[in-house]
PDB file of C-alpha atoms in Angstrom:
ATOM      1  CA  UNK A  21     -62.873 -78.262 -51.444  1.00  0.00           C
ATOM      2  CA  UNK A  22     -60.649 -76.630 -54.049  1.00  0.00           C
ATOM      3  CA  UNK A  23     -63.281 -73.910 -54.617  1.00  0.00           C
ATOM      4  CA  UNK A  24     -63.444 -73.158 -50.864  1.00  0.00           C
ATOM      5  CA  UNK A  25     -59.633 -72.974 -50.645  1.00  0.00           C
ATOM      6  CA  UNK A  26     -59.548 -70.515 -53.501  1.00  0.00           C
ATOM      7  CA  UNK A  27     -62.144 -68.394 -51.752  1.00  0.00           C
ATOM      8  CA  UNK A  28     -60.119 -68.504 -48.561  1.00  0.00           C
ATOM      9  CA  UNK A  29     -56.997 -67.486 -50.406  1.00  0.00           C
ATOM     10  CA  UNK A  30     -58.708 -64.610 -52.154  1.00  0.00           C
ATOM     11  CA  UNK A  31     -60.233 -63.412 -48.926  1.00  0.00           C
ATOM     12  CA  UNK A  32     -56.810 -63.594 -47.296  1.00  0.00           C
ATOM     13  CA  UNK A  33     -55.340 -61.413 -50.049  1.00  0.00           C
ATOM     14  CA  UNK A  34     -58.068 -58.811 -49.540  1.00  0.00           C
ATOM     15  CA  UNK A  35     -57.499 -58.436 -45.770  1.00  0.00           C
ATOM     16  CA  UNK A  36     -53.729 -58.483 -46.008  1.00  0.00           C
ATOM     17  CA  UNK A  37     -53.572 -54.994 -47.651  1.00  0.00           C
ATOM     18  CA  UNK A  38     -55.221 -52.864 -44.937  1.00  0.00           C
ATOM     19  CA  UNK A  39     -53.500 -54.708 -42.118  1.00  0.00           C
ATOM     20  CA  UNK A  40     -50.099 -54.069 -43.660  1.00  0.00           C
ATOM     21  CA  UNK A  41     -51.018 -50.426 -44.185  1.00  0.00           C
ATOM     22  CA  UNK A  42     -51.756 -49.883 -40.504  1.00  0.00           C
ATOM     23  CA  UNK A  43     -48.433 -51.398 -39.556  1.00  0.00           C
ATOM     24  CA  UNK A  44     -46.386 -48.977 -41.610  1.00  0.00           C
ATOM     25  CA  UNK A  45     -44.098 -47.102 -39.222  1.00  0.00           C
ATOM     26  CA  UNK A  46     -44.708 -43.384 -39.095  1.00  0.00           C
ATOM     27  CA  UNK A  47     -41.920 -41.228 -40.483  1.00  0.00           C
ATOM     28  CA  UNK A  48     -39.655 -39.762 -37.846  1.00  0.00           C
ATOM     29  CA  UNK A  49     -41.080 -36.678 -36.226  1.00  0.00           C
ATOM     30  CA  UNK A  50     -44.529 -36.932 -37.707  1.00  0.00           C
ATOM     31  CA  UNK A  51     -46.146 -38.182 -34.470  1.00  0.00           C
ATOM     32  CA  UNK A  52     -43.980 -36.286 -32.172  1.00  0.00           C
ATOM     33  CA  UNK A  53     -45.548 -36.280 -28.759  1.00  0.00           C
ATOM     34  CA  UNK A  54     -47.870 -39.302 -29.496  1.00  0.00           C
ATOM     35  CA  UNK A  55     -47.637 -43.093 -29.161  1.00  0.00           C
ATOM     36  CA  UNK A  56     -47.262 -44.992 -32.461  1.00  0.00           C
ATOM     37  CA  UNK A  57     -49.920 -47.344 -31.147  1.00  0.00           C
ATOM     38  CA  UNK A  58     -52.530 -44.580 -30.910  1.00  0.00           C
ATOM     39  CA  UNK A  59     -51.847 -41.936 -33.588  1.00  0.00           C
ATOM     40  CA  UNK A  60     -54.188 -38.933 -33.965  1.00  0.00           C
ATOM     41  CA  UNK A  61     -57.140 -39.460 -36.279  1.00  0.00           C
ATOM     42  CA  UNK A  62     -57.382 -37.928 -39.709  1.00  0.00           C
ATOM     43  CA  UNK A  63     -55.176 -37.941 -42.772  1.00  0.00           C
ATOM     44  CA  UNK A  64     -51.467 -37.702 -42.205  1.00  0.00           C
ATOM     45  CA  UNK A  65     -51.094 -34.592 -44.424  1.00  0.00           C
ATOM     46  CA  UNK A  66     -53.717 -32.618 -42.513  1.00  0.00           C
ATOM     47  CA  UNK A  67     -52.221 -33.626 -39.160  1.00  0.00           C
ATOM     48  CA  UNK A  68     -48.792 -32.504 -40.271  1.00  0.00           C
ATOM     49  CA  UNK A  69     -50.245 -29.183 -41.318  1.00  0.00           C
ATOM     50  CA  UNK A  70     -51.910 -28.752 -37.966  1.00  0.00           C
ATOM     51  CA  UNK A  71     -48.726 -29.599 -36.150  1.00  0.00           C
ATOM     52  CA  UNK A  72     -46.860 -26.850 -37.964  1.00  0.00           C
ATOM     53  CA  UNK A  73     -49.205 -24.293 -36.406  1.00  0.00           C
ATOM     54  CA  UNK A  74     -48.523 -22.904 -32.986  1.00  0.00           C
ATOM     55  CA  UNK A  75     -50.779 -24.143 -30.177  1.00  0.00           C
ATOM     56  CA  UNK A  76     -53.631 -22.070 -28.993  1.00  0.00           C
ATOM     57  CA  UNK A  77     -54.560 -20.714 -32.415  1.00  0.00           C
ATOM     58  CA  UNK A  78     -58.024 -22.329 -32.364  1.00  0.00           C
ATOM     59  CA  UNK A  79     -57.312 -24.735 -35.226  1.00  0.00           C
ATOM     60  CA  UNK A  80     -57.618 -27.891 -33.068  1.00  0.00           C
ATOM     61  CA  UNK A  81     -54.147 -28.961 -34.104  1.00  0.00           C
ATOM     62  CA  UNK A  82     -51.539 -30.780 -32.098  1.00  0.00           C
ATOM     63  CA  UNK A  83     -50.496 -29.449 -28.740  1.00  0.00           C
ATOM     64  CA  UNK A  84     -46.862 -29.914 -29.748  1.00  0.00           C
ATOM     65  CA  UNK A  85     -45.119 -26.527 -29.492  1.00  0.00           C
ATOM     66  CA  UNK A  86     -43.528 -25.198 -32.658  1.00  0.00           C
ATOM     67  CA  UNK A  87     -40.235 -23.267 -32.392  1.00  0.00           C
ATOM     68  CA  UNK A  88     -40.843 -19.648 -31.384  1.00  0.00           C
ATOM     69  CA  UNK A  89     -38.773 -16.729 -32.602  1.00  0.00           C
ATOM     70  CA  UNK A  90     -36.774 -14.997 -29.836  1.00  0.00           C
ATOM     71  CA  UNK A  91     -38.497 -12.066 -28.238  1.00  0.00           C
ATOM     72  CA  UNK A  92     -37.000  -8.671 -29.039  1.00  0.00           C
ATOM     73  CA  UNK A  93     -35.003  -7.298 -26.148  1.00  0.00           C
ATOM     74  CA  UNK A  94     -36.327  -3.996 -24.925  1.00  0.00           C
ATOM     75  CA  UNK A  95     -33.647  -1.449 -24.409  1.00  0.00           C
ATOM     76  CA  UNK A  96     -33.912   0.270 -21.071  1.00  0.00           C
ATOM     77  CA  UNK A  97     -34.304   4.008 -21.302  1.00  0.00           C
ATOM     78  CA  UNK A  98     -31.173   5.751 -20.192  1.00  0.00           C
ATOM     79  CA  UNK A  99     -31.666   7.473 -16.886  1.00  0.00           C
ATOM     80  CA  UNK A 100     -29.862  10.582 -15.808  1.00  0.00           C
ATOM     81  CA  UNK A 101     -27.249   9.973 -13.197  1.00  0.00           C
ATOM     82  CA  UNK A 102     -27.790  12.466 -10.339  1.00  0.00           C
ATOM     83  CA  UNK A 103     -24.256  11.786  -9.145  1.00  0.00           C
ATOM     84  CA  UNK A 104     -22.885  12.861 -12.510  1.00  0.00           C
ATOM     85  CA  UNK A 105     -25.036  15.980 -12.484  1.00  0.00           C
ATOM     86  CA  UNK A 106     -23.839  16.898  -9.026  1.00  0.00           C
ATOM     87  CA  UNK A 107     -20.245  16.387 -10.112  1.00  0.00           C
ATOM     88  CA  UNK A 108     -20.815  18.672 -13.086  1.00  0.00           C
ATOM     89  CA  UNK A 109     -22.203  21.354 -10.829  1.00  0.00           C
ATOM     90  CA  UNK A 110     -19.317  20.981  -8.414  1.00  0.00           C
ATOM     91  CA  UNK A 111     -16.831  21.239 -11.249  1.00  0.00           C
ATOM     92  CA  UNK A 112     -18.092  24.675 -12.224  1.00  0.00           C
ATOM     93  CA  UNK A 113     -15.661  27.420 -11.382  1.00  0.00           C
ATOM     94  CA  UNK A 114     -16.770  29.290  -8.287  1.00  0.00           C
ATOM     95  CA  UNK A 115     -16.926  33.004  -9.083  1.00  0.00           C
ATOM     96  CA  UNK A 116     -16.499  35.449  -6.236  1.00  0.00           C
ATOM     97  CA  UNK A 117     -16.920  39.178  -6.566  1.00  0.00           C
ATOM     98  CA  UNK A 118     -14.611  40.906  -4.152  1.00  0.00           C
ATOM     99  CA  UNK A 119     -16.433  43.427  -1.979  1.00  0.00           C
ATOM    100  CA  UNK A 120     -14.215  46.377  -0.943  1.00  0.00           C
ATOM    101  CA  UNK A 121     -13.370  46.488   2.745  1.00  0.00           C
ATOM    102  CA  UNK A 122     -15.015  49.907   3.047  1.00  0.00           C
ATOM    103  CA  UNK A 123     -18.399  48.420   2.039  1.00  0.00           C
ATOM    104  CA  UNK A 124     -18.353  45.207   4.056  1.00  0.00           C
ATOM    105  CA  UNK A 125     -19.407  46.891   7.343  1.00  0.00           C
ATOM    106  CA  UNK A 126     -22.357  48.419   5.549  1.00  0.00           C
ATOM    107  CA  UNK A 127     -23.617  45.003   4.459  1.00  0.00           C
ATOM    108  CA  UNK A 128     -23.682  43.956   8.123  1.00  0.00           C
ATOM    109  CA  UNK A 129     -25.390  47.237   9.099  1.00  0.00           C
ATOM    110  CA  UNK A 130     -27.986  46.806   6.398  1.00  0.00           C
ATOM    111  CA  UNK A 131     -28.794  43.295   7.601  1.00  0.00           C
ATOM    112  CA  UNK A 132     -29.085  44.456  11.219  1.00  0.00           C
ATOM    113  CA  UNK A 133     -31.390  47.397  10.381  1.00  0.00           C
ATOM    114  CA  UNK A 134     -33.861  45.191   8.520  1.00  0.00           C
ATOM    115  CA  UNK A 135     -33.792  41.812  10.301  1.00  0.00           C
ATOM    116  CA  UNK A 136     -33.178  42.826  13.911  1.00  0.00           C
ATOM    117  CA  UNK A 137     -34.385  46.433  14.201  1.00  0.00           C
ATOM    118  CA  UNK A 138     -37.291  45.813  11.816  1.00  0.00           C
ATOM    119  CA  UNK A 139     -36.685  48.950   9.769  1.00  0.00           C
ATOM    120  CA  UNK A 140     -37.317  49.464   6.091  1.00  0.00           C
ATOM    121  CA  UNK A 141     -35.333  51.339   3.478  1.00  0.00           C
ATOM    122  CA  UNK A 142     -37.573  54.185   2.315  1.00  0.00           C
ATOM    123  CA  UNK A 143     -38.864  53.792  -1.186  1.00  0.00           C
ATOM    124  CA  UNK A 144     -38.712  55.252  -3.746  1.00  0.00           C
ATOM    125  CA  UNK A 145     -35.008  55.911  -3.026  1.00  0.00           C
ATOM    126  CA  UNK A 146     -33.674  59.468  -3.010  1.00  0.00           C
ATOM    127  CA  UNK A 147     -31.116  58.338  -5.600  1.00  0.00           C
ATOM    128  CA  UNK A 148     -32.289  55.255  -7.406  1.00  0.00           C
ATOM    129  CA  UNK A 149     -30.081  52.574  -8.986  1.00  0.00           C
ATOM    130  CA  UNK A 150     -30.532  53.852 -12.533  1.00  0.00           C
ATOM    131  CA  UNK A 151     -29.177  57.217 -11.439  1.00  0.00           C
ATOM    132  CA  UNK A 152     -26.204  55.672  -9.636  1.00  0.00           C
ATOM    133  CA  UNK A 153     -25.307  53.631 -12.732  1.00  0.00           C
ATOM    134  CA  UNK A 154     -25.708  56.603 -15.025  1.00  0.00           C
ATOM    135  CA  UNK A 155     -23.354  58.741 -12.929  1.00  0.00           C
ATOM    136  CA  UNK A 156     -20.792  55.913 -12.883  1.00  0.00           C
ATOM    137  CA  UNK A 157     -20.902  55.500 -16.681  1.00  0.00           C
ATOM    138  CA  UNK A 158     -20.528  59.232 -17.255  1.00  0.00           C
ATOM    139  CA  UNK A 159     -17.617  59.359 -14.841  1.00  0.00           C
ATOM    140  CA  UNK A 160     -15.714  56.552 -16.602  1.00  0.00           C
ATOM    141  CA  UNK A 161     -16.429  57.890 -20.073  1.00  0.00           C
ATOM    142  CA  UNK A 162     -15.060  61.276 -19.131  1.00  0.00           C
ATOM    143  CA  UNK A 163     -11.793  59.720 -17.925  1.00  0.00           C
ATOM    144  CA  UNK A 164     -10.914  57.834 -21.125  1.00  0.00           C
ATOM    145  CA  UNK A 165     -10.812  58.502 -24.839  1.00  0.00           C
ATOM    146  CA  UNK A 166     -11.062  54.857 -25.870  1.00  0.00           C
ATOM    147  CA  UNK A 167     -14.337  54.227 -27.735  1.00  0.00           C
ATOM    148  CA  UNK A 168     -14.188  50.529 -26.845  1.00  0.00           C
ATOM    149  CA  UNK A 169     -14.051  51.459 -23.202  1.00  0.00           C
ATOM    150  CA  UNK A 170     -17.146  53.619 -23.590  1.00  0.00           C
ATOM    151  CA  UNK A 171     -19.110  50.814 -25.274  1.00  0.00           C
ATOM    152  CA  UNK A 172     -17.946  48.325 -22.650  1.00  0.00           C
ATOM    153  CA  UNK A 173     -19.105  50.580 -19.791  1.00  0.00           C
ATOM    154  CA  UNK A 174     -22.526  50.909 -21.405  1.00  0.00           C
ATOM    155  CA  UNK A 175     -22.816  47.106 -21.701  1.00  0.00           C
ATOM    156  CA  UNK A 176     -21.716  46.553 -18.116  1.00  0.00           C
ATOM    157  CA  UNK A 177     -24.148  49.132 -16.751  1.00  0.00           C
ATOM    158  CA  UNK A 178     -27.009  47.646 -18.760  1.00  0.00           C
ATOM    159  CA  UNK A 179     -26.123  44.150 -17.541  1.00  0.00           C
ATOM    160  CA  UNK A 180     -26.007  45.201 -13.874  1.00  0.00           C
ATOM    161  CA  UNK A 181     -29.388  46.873 -14.236  1.00  0.00           C
ATOM    162  CA  UNK A 182     -30.933  43.799 -15.882  1.00  0.00           C
ATOM    163  CA  UNK A 183     -29.547  41.395 -13.263  1.00  0.00           C
ATOM    164  CA  UNK A 184     -30.870  43.577 -10.460  1.00  0.00           C
ATOM    165  CA  UNK A 185     -34.396  43.735 -11.877  1.00  0.00           C
ATOM    166  CA  UNK A 186     -34.472  39.961 -12.381  1.00  0.00           C
ATOM    167  CA  UNK A 187     -32.956  38.902  -9.054  1.00  0.00           C
ATOM    168  CA  UNK A 188     -34.487  41.451  -6.673  1.00  0.00           C
ATOM    169  CA  UNK A 189     -37.762  39.714  -5.870  1.00  0.00           C
ATOM    170  CA  UNK A 190     -36.271  36.241  -5.420  1.00  0.00           C
ATOM    171  CA  UNK A 191     -32.756  36.666  -4.005  1.00  0.00           C
ATOM    172  CA  UNK A 192     -32.060  40.183  -2.765  1.00  0.00           C
ATOM    173  CA  UNK A 193     -34.773  40.768  -0.182  1.00  0.00           C
ATOM    174  CA  UNK A 194     -35.035  39.828   3.469  1.00  0.00           C
ATOM    175  CA  UNK A 195     -38.285  38.246   4.630  1.00  0.00           C
ATOM    176  CA  UNK A 196     -39.384  41.419   6.422  1.00  0.00           C
ATOM    177  CA  UNK A 197     -39.111  43.369   3.147  1.00  0.00           C
ATOM    178  CA  UNK A 198     -41.298  41.155   1.004  1.00  0.00           C
ATOM    179  CA  UNK A 199     -44.536  42.884   1.892  1.00  0.00           C
ATOM    180  CA  UNK A 200     -42.989  46.248   1.024  1.00  0.00           C
ATOM    181  CA  UNK A 201     -41.915  44.811  -2.318  1.00  0.00           C
ATOM    182  CA  UNK A 202     -45.464  43.613  -3.028  1.00  0.00           C
ATOM    183  CA  UNK A 203     -46.812  47.055  -2.198  1.00  0.00           C
ATOM    184  CA  UNK A 204     -44.263  48.704  -4.479  1.00  0.00           C
ATOM    185  CA  UNK A 205     -45.262  46.445  -7.373  1.00  0.00           C
ATOM    186  CA  UNK A 206     -48.885  47.554  -6.899  1.00  0.00           C
ATOM    187  CA  UNK A 207     -47.961  51.225  -6.631  1.00  0.00           C
ATOM    188  CA  UNK A 208     -45.503  51.179  -9.568  1.00  0.00           C
ATOM    189  CA  UNK A 209     -46.650  48.338 -11.877  1.00  0.00           C
ATOM    190  CA  UNK A 210     -44.896  49.639 -14.976  1.00  0.00           C
ATOM    191  CA  UNK A 211     -41.634  50.869 -13.449  1.00  0.00           C
ATOM    192  CA  UNK A 212     -38.488  48.732 -13.341  1.00  0.00           C
ATOM    193  CA  UNK A 213     -37.351  48.224  -9.754  1.00  0.00           C
ATOM    194  CA  UNK A 214     -34.010  49.808 -10.571  1.00  0.00           C
ATOM    195  CA  UNK A 215     -35.914  53.112 -10.702  1.00  0.00           C
ATOM    196  CA  UNK A 216     -37.375  52.552  -7.239  1.00  0.00           C
ATOM    197  CA  UNK A 217     -34.643  50.939  -5.086  1.00  0.00           C
ATOM    198  CA  UNK A 218     -31.320  52.454  -4.084  1.00  0.00           C
ATOM    199  CA  UNK A 219     -27.659  51.671  -3.438  1.00  0.00           C
ATOM    200  CA  UNK A 220     -28.083  49.347  -0.407  1.00  0.00           C
ATOM    201  CA  UNK A 221     -30.072  46.804  -2.406  1.00  0.00           C
ATOM    202  CA  UNK A 222     -27.701  47.212  -5.345  1.00  0.00           C
ATOM    203  CA  UNK A 223     -24.756  46.289  -3.080  1.00  0.00           C
ATOM    204  CA  UNK A 224     -26.566  43.070  -2.092  1.00  0.00           C
ATOM    205  CA  UNK A 225     -26.575  42.099  -5.768  1.00  0.00           C
ATOM    206  CA  UNK A 226     -22.789  41.744  -5.845  1.00  0.00           C
ATOM    207  CA  UNK A 227     -22.899  39.257  -2.989  1.00  0.00           C
ATOM    208  CA  UNK A 228     -25.178  36.965  -5.033  1.00  0.00           C
ATOM    209  CA  UNK A 229     -24.148  37.604  -8.635  1.00  0.00           C
ATOM    210  CA  UNK A 230     -21.062  35.335  -8.464  1.00  0.00           C
ATOM    211  CA  UNK A 231     -23.243  32.247  -8.296  1.00  0.00           C
ATOM    212  CA  UNK A 232     -25.061  33.397 -11.420  1.00  0.00           C
ATOM    213  CA  UNK A 233     -21.852  34.016 -13.352  1.00  0.00           C
ATOM    214  CA  UNK A 234     -20.694  30.465 -12.564  1.00  0.00           C
ATOM    215  CA  UNK A 235     -23.477  29.106 -14.799  1.00  0.00           C
ATOM    216  CA  UNK A 236     -22.823  31.424 -17.717  1.00  0.00           C
ATOM    217  CA  UNK A 237     -20.931  30.259 -20.795  1.00  0.00           C
ATOM    218  CA  UNK A 238     -18.056  32.707 -20.442  1.00  0.00           C
ATOM    219  CA  UNK A 239     -14.465  31.925 -21.261  1.00  0.00           C
ATOM    220  CA  UNK A 240     -11.830  32.817 -18.691  1.00  0.00           C
ATOM    221  CA  UNK A 241     -10.768  36.001 -20.456  1.00  0.00           C
ATOM    222  CA  UNK A 242     -14.316  37.395 -20.736  1.00  0.00           C
ATOM    223  CA  UNK A 243     -15.093  36.443 -17.131  1.00  0.00           C
ATOM    224  CA  UNK A 244     -11.908  38.126 -15.863  1.00  0.00           C
ATOM    225  CA  UNK A 245     -12.728  41.283 -17.825  1.00  0.00           C
ATOM    226  CA  UNK A 246     -16.264  41.370 -16.463  1.00  0.00           C
ATOM    227  CA  UNK A 247     -15.053  40.949 -12.907  1.00  0.00           C
ATOM    228  CA  UNK A 248     -12.658  43.846 -13.460  1.00  0.00           C
ATOM    229  CA  UNK A 249     -15.597  46.068 -14.374  1.00  0.00           C
ATOM    230  CA  UNK A 250     -17.559  44.909 -11.362  1.00  0.00           C
ATOM    231  CA  UNK A 251     -14.654  45.613  -9.019  1.00  0.00           C
ATOM    232  CA  UNK A 252     -14.165  49.041 -10.609  1.00  0.00           C
ATOM    233  CA  UNK A 253     -17.833  49.873 -10.039  1.00  0.00           C
ATOM    234  CA  UNK A 254     -17.679  48.719  -6.405  1.00  0.00           C
ATOM    235  CA  UNK A 255     -14.627  50.938  -5.854  1.00  0.00           C
ATOM    236  CA  UNK A 256     -16.688  53.811  -7.230  1.00  0.00           C
ATOM    237  CA  UNK A 257     -19.460  53.029  -4.722  1.00  0.00           C
ATOM    238  CA  UNK A 258     -16.896  52.852  -1.876  1.00  0.00           C
ATOM    239  CA  UNK A 259     -15.589  56.324  -2.649  1.00  0.00           C
ATOM    240  CA  UNK A 260     -19.127  57.748  -2.500  1.00  0.00           C
ATOM    241  CA  UNK A 261     -20.317  55.513   0.342  1.00  0.00           C
ATOM    242  CA  UNK A 262     -21.041  58.426   2.746  1.00  0.00           C
ATOM    243  CA  UNK A 263     -23.814  59.763   0.537  1.00  0.00           C
ATOM    244  CA  UNK A 264     -25.092  56.453  -0.846  1.00  0.00           C
ATOM    245  CA  UNK A 265     -25.371  54.477   2.403  1.00  0.00           C
ATOM    246  CA  UNK A 266     -26.930  56.270   5.403  1.00  0.00           C
ATOM    247  CA  UNK A 267     -28.921  54.993   8.341  1.00  0.00           C
ATOM    248  CA  UNK A 268     -31.344  57.908   7.997  1.00  0.00           C
ATOM    249  CA  UNK A 269     -32.750  56.280   4.850  1.00  0.00           C
ATOM    250  CA  UNK A 270     -34.257  53.559   7.017  1.00  0.00           C
ATOM    251  CA  UNK A 271     -37.495  54.073   8.943  1.00  0.00           C
ATOM    252  CA  UNK A 272     -39.262  51.968  11.559  1.00  0.00           C
ATOM    253  CA  UNK A 273     -42.143  50.056   9.980  1.00  0.00           C
ATOM    254  CA  UNK A 274     -45.682  50.788  11.149  1.00  0.00           C
ATOM    255  CA  UNK A 275     -47.594  48.481  13.488  1.00  0.00           C
ATOM    256  CA  UNK A 276     -49.981  47.677  10.669  1.00  0.00           C
ATOM    257  CA  UNK A 277     -47.030  46.611   8.484  1.00  0.00           C
ATOM    258  CA  UNK A 278     -45.650  44.428  11.301  1.00  0.00           C
ATOM    259  CA  UNK A 279     -48.934  42.597  11.669  1.00  0.00           C
ATOM    260  CA  UNK A 280     -49.085  41.842   7.961  1.00  0.00           C
ATOM    261  CA  UNK A 281     -45.444  40.971   7.442  1.00  0.00           C
ATOM    262  CA  UNK A 282     -44.912  38.711  10.439  1.00  0.00           C
TER     263      UNK A 282
END
C-alpha cells in the first residue's frame, strides 16, 4: 500500500507541471484578437514575430493589423485661374492711335469699295509702303538737325514696316481680298508685302496697332513718345491724302475671281 501511494504521488508530481504550464496567463497583448482558451498553435516567440508583420504578406501570421504609417498627402497641382488671367488682360492699358479727321472718311470709303462694291486695290501699288515711309523719313530728317531725331525716325519707320508685314495676312485684309493676297504671295514669294501694297492698307494698320502696343513691355514715357511719332506720320499722310488715296486705284474684280473668292 505504501509503495502504491508513493507511485501515485510521483505520478501526480509528473502531471502537475504541464497542467500548470497551460494555465499560465498570456502576457497582455500577446494574443490580441484571440480567446485565451484557444490560443494560436506554435511557439509564443514565433507567433509574436508573425503578429508584428502586416497582414497579407503571405507569411501566414496573425490577421491582427499592425499600425500603418500615414499616407503621404499628394499636393494638388496649381491650376491657372482664368478669372485672374482675364483680369490681368483687362487691366492692361488700352492704347488708341488717333486717326486724323481728314483720313477717317477714307477708312469708310475703303471698306465700302471692297466689301460692298467688291472692288480690289490694284497690286502692286503705284507707290508702295516702303516708298511712302522712305519719303516721310527723308522729310523729317531734312527739317531737323538733331541726330537723335534722325535715329528715332529710322527706328519708327523700320518698326511700322515690320508690323505691317507681320499683321497684313491675319488682321489687315477683308475676306474678299484674301484670294488676292494668296495670288500675290505666289507671284512675289521673296518680296516683303510692304513693297507690294500701298497707303490704304497701311492706314488700316493704325486702326489695329493699338491693341498690339497694349501687350508690349513699354513704360509710359516710351509709349507716349512712340504714339507721338505715329501721330506725326499720320498727319504727314493726311497732308498728302489726295495723291495717296484715290478711288481710281480700285478695280472691279473679274467674274473668275468672284467665283473663287465667294
